[in-house]
Amino acid sequence: MFITRLISGIILVEVAFLTICCGGWVLYFTMLTLSLIGAWELYKSMNAHEEKPFGLLEIAEYISILMYYVSLILMFGVFQMMAVILGLIILMFLYVFLYPHYHANQVMAAFFGIVYLGVMLSYIYQTRMLPGGIFHVWLIFFCSWGYDTCAYCVGMLIGKHKIDPILSPKKTVEGAVGGVIGSMILGLLYALIIRKAFLQYTVICGIGALFSMVGDLAASGIKRNMKIKDYGKLIPGHGGIVDRFDSVIFTAPVIYYLFLFLQ
């Protein structure tokens, strides 16, 4: 299991490195694909699926995510909220005129997928498109995957006090602190290598790591509520897209707006 997880992790890092370095359309379509797959995993995990493979509500969710990504191209940032609202209107249209075919929980699950996977995950692409984004975007992964690794190692070594024994029995306060500090160190080392603002990158990594922890715990909470182990099986040893990107989903928009405001 460990070997499988390690190999999958290495491949995942290599794919992330190549797509982010390429940027542009390569990263755009990569994130669109990940958002759609993640939305499918989440919709299925929340027991919102219909008996047939793809119902109208589910298709409307995917179309709404596609509309949001199109809005990023038409005029960067201007039509994003309009696309989200239009997506909600489409879902409610189906809910009202096909009533009682769809339950309110299915509509809420679909809209949650639009925002959680469609909007929030797209901020990897949006961060990459910022001025200096080719450097900034890596902080998303230092804050999320770096936090996960450092928190795991510190928690295994000295972890004693549980953050939440019910929600996540294996995560400790010591591990969380180690994860934040580890992320800040990664940010500082990265800033030294690329000769950017040392304090800025270090602080941003620390803030991002805190949101990374929340993103991880939030995804765990949904899994516990729905009584599932993983969201999917796409990535051997890691689960699905949501399992691997749960902390990235929260970190990406935080990093984007921190750099946007600081610039």
Coordinates of C-alpha atoms in Angstrom, one line a residue:
M1 CA 0.0 0.0 0.0
F2 CA 2.8 2.4 0.9
I3 CA 4.7 1.7 -2.3
T4 CA 1.5 2.2 -4.4
R5 CA 0.8 5.5 -2.6
L6 CA 4.4 6.6 -3.1
I7 CA 4.5 5.8 -6.8
S8 CA 1.1 7.5 -7.4
G9 CA 2.3 10.5 -5.4
I10 CA 5.5 10.9 -7.5
I11 CA 3.5 10.6 -10.7
L12 CA 1.0 13.2 -9.4
V13 CA 3.8 15.6 -8.5
E14 CA 5.4 15.2 -12.0
V15 CA 2.0 15.8 -13.7
A16 CA 1.4 18.9 -11.5
F17 CA 4.9 20.2 -12.3
L18 CA 4.5 19.8 -16.1
T19 CA 1.0 21.3 -16.3
I20 CA 1.7 24.2 -14.1
C21 CA 5.0 25.0 -15.9
C22 CA 3.1 24.9 -19.2
G23 CA 0.3 27.1 -17.9
G24 CA -2.2 28.5 -20.4
W25 CA -4.5 26.1 -22.1
V26 CA -2.7 23.0 -20.8
L27 CA -3.4 24.0 -17.2
Y28 CA -6.8 25.4 -18.0
F29 CA -8.1 22.1 -19.5
T30 CA -6.4 20.1 -16.8
M31 CA -8.2 22.0 -14.0
L32 CA -11.5 21.8 -15.9
T33 CA -11.1 18.0 -16.1
L34 CA -10.2 17.7 -12.5
S35 CA -13.1 19.9 -11.5
L36 CA -15.6 17.8 -13.4
I37 CA -14.2 14.5 -12.1
G38 CA -14.2 15.8 -8.6
A39 CA -17.8 17.1 -8.9
W40 CA -18.8 13.6 -10.1
E41 CA -17.1 12.0 -7.1
L42 CA -18.7 14.4 -4.7
Y43 CA -22.2 14.1 -6.2
K44 CA -22.0 10.3 -6.0
S45 CA -20.6 10.4 -2.5
M46 CA -23.4 12.5 -1.2
N47 CA -26.0 10.0 -2.5
A48 CA -27.4 12.5 -4.9
H49 CA -27.1 10.2 -8.0
E50 CA -30.2 9.1 -9.8
E51 CA -30.9 5.5 -10.9
K52 CA -29.7 6.2 -14.5
P53 CA -26.0 7.1 -15.0
F54 CA -26.5 10.9 -15.6
G55 CA -29.7 12.7 -14.7
L56 CA -30.6 16.2 -15.8
L57 CA -29.6 17.8 -12.5
E58 CA -26.2 16.2 -12.6
I59 CA -25.7 17.2 -16.2
A60 CA -26.7 20.8 -15.3
E61 CA -24.0 20.8 -12.6
Y62 CA -21.3 19.9 -15.1
I63 CA -22.6 22.4 -17.6
S64 CA -22.5 25.1 -14.8
I65 CA -18.9 24.2 -14.0
L66 CA -18.1 24.5 -17.7
M67 CA -19.8 27.9 -17.9
Y68 CA -17.7 29.1 -15.0
Y69 CA -14.5 28.1 -16.7
V70 CA -15.7 29.7 -20.0
S71 CA -16.2 32.9 -17.9
L72 CA -12.6 32.9 -17.0
I73 CA -11.7 33.2 -20.7
L74 CA -14.3 35.6 -21.9
M75 CA -13.2 38.4 -19.6
F76 CA -10.9 37.5 -16.7
G77 CA -12.9 37.9 -13.5
V78 CA -15.9 39.9 -14.8
F79 CA -18.4 37.1 -15.5
Q80 CA -17.5 34.6 -12.8
M81 CA -20.2 35.5 -10.3
M82 CA -22.8 35.7 -13.1
A83 CA -21.8 32.1 -14.2
V84 CA -22.3 30.8 -10.6
I85 CA -25.7 32.5 -10.2
L86 CA -26.8 31.3 -13.6
G87 CA -25.8 27.7 -12.6
L88 CA -27.9 28.0 -9.4
I89 CA -30.9 29.3 -11.5
I90 CA -30.6 26.3 -13.9
L91 CA -30.6 23.9 -10.9
M92 CA -33.6 25.6 -9.3
F93 CA -35.4 25.6 -12.7
L94 CA -35.1 21.8 -12.9
Y95 CA -36.1 21.4 -9.3
V96 CA -39.2 23.5 -9.7
F97 CA -40.5 22.3 -13.1
L98 CA -39.7 18.6 -12.5
Y99 CA -41.0 18.6 -8.9
P100 CA -41.1 16.2 -7.1
H101 CA -38.6 14.3 -9.2
Y102 CA -35.6 15.9 -7.5
H103 CA -35.2 16.4 -3.7
A104 CA -33.8 19.6 -2.3
N105 CA -30.8 17.7 -1.0
Q106 CA -29.8 16.8 -4.5
V107 CA -30.0 20.4 -5.6
M108 CA -27.9 21.5 -2.7
A109 CA -25.4 18.8 -3.4
A110 CA -25.1 19.8 -7.0
F111 CA -24.7 23.5 -6.2
F112 CA -22.1 22.7 -3.5
G113 CA -20.2 20.8 -6.2
I114 CA -20.2 23.8 -8.5
V115 CA -18.7 26.0 -5.9
Y116 CA -16.5 23.5 -4.1
L117 CA -14.9 21.8 -7.1
G118 CA -15.7 24.1 -10.0
V119 CA -15.0 27.5 -8.5
M120 CA -12.5 26.9 -5.7
L121 CA -10.3 24.4 -7.6
S122 CA -10.1 26.8 -10.6
Y123 CA -8.0 29.2 -8.5
I124 CA -4.9 27.1 -9.2
Y125 CA -5.3 28.2 -12.8
Q126 CA -6.3 31.8 -11.8
T127 CA -3.2 32.1 -9.5
R128 CA -1.0 30.9 -12.3
M129 CA -2.4 33.6 -14.5
L130 CA -1.6 36.4 -12.1
P131 CA 1.5 38.6 -12.7
G132 CA 4.3 36.5 -11.3
G133 CA 1.9 33.6 -11.1
I134 CA 4.5 31.1 -12.3
F135 CA 6.2 31.6 -9.0
H136 CA 3.2 32.2 -6.8
V137 CA 1.2 29.2 -7.8
W138 CA 3.7 26.7 -6.1
L139 CA 2.8 28.1 -2.7
I140 CA -0.6 26.5 -3.0
F141 CA 1.1 23.1 -2.9
F142 CA 3.6 24.0 -0.3
C143 CA 0.7 25.1 1.9
S144 CA -1.4 22.0 1.2
W145 CA 0.8 19.0 0.4
G146 CA 3.7 20.4 2.4
Y147 CA 1.4 20.9 5.4
D148 CA 0.1 17.3 5.1
T149 CA 3.6 15.8 4.9
C150 CA 5.0 17.9 7.8
A151 CA 2.0 17.4 10.0
Y152 CA 2.1 13.7 9.4
C153 CA 5.8 13.4 10.3
V154 CA 5.6 15.6 13.4
G155 CA 2.4 13.9 14.5
M156 CA 3.9 10.5 14.3
L157 CA 7.0 11.6 16.2
I158 CA 5.6 13.7 19.1
G159 CA 1.8 13.9 18.6
K160 CA -0.2 13.4 21.8
H161 CA -3.1 15.9 21.9
K162 CA -5.9 15.2 19.4
I163 CA -7.4 18.0 17.4
D164 CA -10.8 16.3 17.2
P165 CA -11.0 12.7 18.3
I166 CA -14.3 12.2 16.6
L167 CA -13.7 13.9 13.3
S168 CA -10.1 12.9 12.7
P169 CA -8.7 10.6 15.5
K170 CA -5.2 10.5 14.0
K171 CA -4.6 14.3 13.7
T172 CA -2.9 16.0 16.6
V173 CA -2.3 19.6 17.8
E174 CA 1.5 19.0 17.6
G175 CA 1.2 17.7 14.1
A176 CA -0.9 20.8 13.1
V177 CA 1.7 23.1 14.5
G178 CA 4.5 21.2 12.8
G179 CA 2.6 21.3 9.5
V180 CA 2.2 25.1 9.7
I181 CA 5.8 25.7 10.7
G182 CA 7.0 23.2 8.0
S183 CA 5.0 25.1 5.4
M184 CA 6.5 28.4 6.4
I185 CA 10.0 26.9 6.2
L186 CA 9.2 25.6 2.7
G187 CA 8.0 29.0 1.7
L188 CA 11.1 30.7 3.1
L189 CA 13.4 28.2 1.3
Y190 CA 11.5 28.6 -1.9
A191 CA 11.8 32.4 -1.6
L192 CA 15.5 32.1 -1.1
I193 CA 15.9 30.0 -4.2
I194 CA 13.9 32.3 -6.5
R195 CA 15.1 35.4 -4.7
K196 CA 11.6 36.8 -4.0
A197 CA 10.1 38.5 -1.0
F198 CA 11.2 36.3 1.9
L199 CA 8.8 37.5 4.6
Q200 CA 5.9 37.7 2.2
Y201 CA 6.2 34.1 1.0
T202 CA 6.8 32.8 4.5
V203 CA 3.8 34.5 6.0
I204 CA 1.6 33.5 3.1
C205 CA 2.6 29.9 3.5
G206 CA 1.7 30.0 7.2
I207 CA -1.7 31.5 6.5
G208 CA -2.3 29.1 3.7
A209 CA -1.4 26.1 5.9
L210 CA -4.1 27.0 8.4
F211 CA -6.7 26.9 5.6
S212 CA -5.2 23.7 4.3
M213 CA -5.9 22.1 7.7
V214 CA -9.5 23.2 7.6
G215 CA -9.9 21.9 4.0
D216 CA -8.6 18.5 5.0
L217 CA -10.9 18.3 8.0
A218 CA -13.9 19.5 6.1
A219 CA -13.5 16.7 3.5
S220 CA -13.0 14.2 6.3
G221 CA -16.2 15.4 7.9
I222 CA -18.2 14.9 4.8
K223 CA -16.8 11.4 4.4
R224 CA -17.8 10.5 8.0
N225 CA -21.3 12.0 7.5
M226 CA -21.7 9.9 4.3
K227 CA -20.0 6.8 5.8
I228 CA -17.5 6.4 3.0
K229 CA -13.7 5.8 3.1
D230 CA -12.7 7.6 -0.1
Y231 CA -14.5 9.8 -2.6
G232 CA -13.1 7.8 -5.5
K233 CA -10.5 5.3 -6.8
L234 CA -8.9 7.3 -9.6
I235 CA -5.5 7.7 -7.9
P236 CA -4.2 4.4 -6.5
G237 CA -3.3 4.6 -2.8
H238 CA -4.8 8.1 -2.5
G239 CA -8.5 7.7 -3.5
G240 CA -10.1 10.2 -5.8
I241 CA -9.6 13.8 -6.9
V242 CA -11.3 15.2 -3.8
D243 CA -9.3 13.0 -1.5
R244 CA -6.0 14.2 -3.0
F245 CA -7.0 17.9 -3.5
D246 CA -9.1 18.4 -0.4
S247 CA -6.7 20.8 1.2
V248 CA -5.7 22.4 -2.2
I249 CA -9.3 23.3 -2.8
F250 CA -9.3 25.6 0.3
T251 CA -5.7 26.8 -0.1
A252 CA -5.9 27.9 -3.8
P253 CA -8.4 30.8 -3.4
V254 CA -6.6 31.9 -0.2
I255 CA -3.2 32.2 -2.0
Y256 CA -4.8 33.9 -5.0
Y257 CA -6.5 36.6 -3.0
L258 CA -3.5 37.2 -0.7
F259 CA -1.3 37.9 -3.7
L260 CA -4.0 39.9 -5.4
F261 CA -4.4 42.2 -2.4
L262 CA -0.7 42.4 -1.8
Q263 CA 0.0 43.4 -5.4

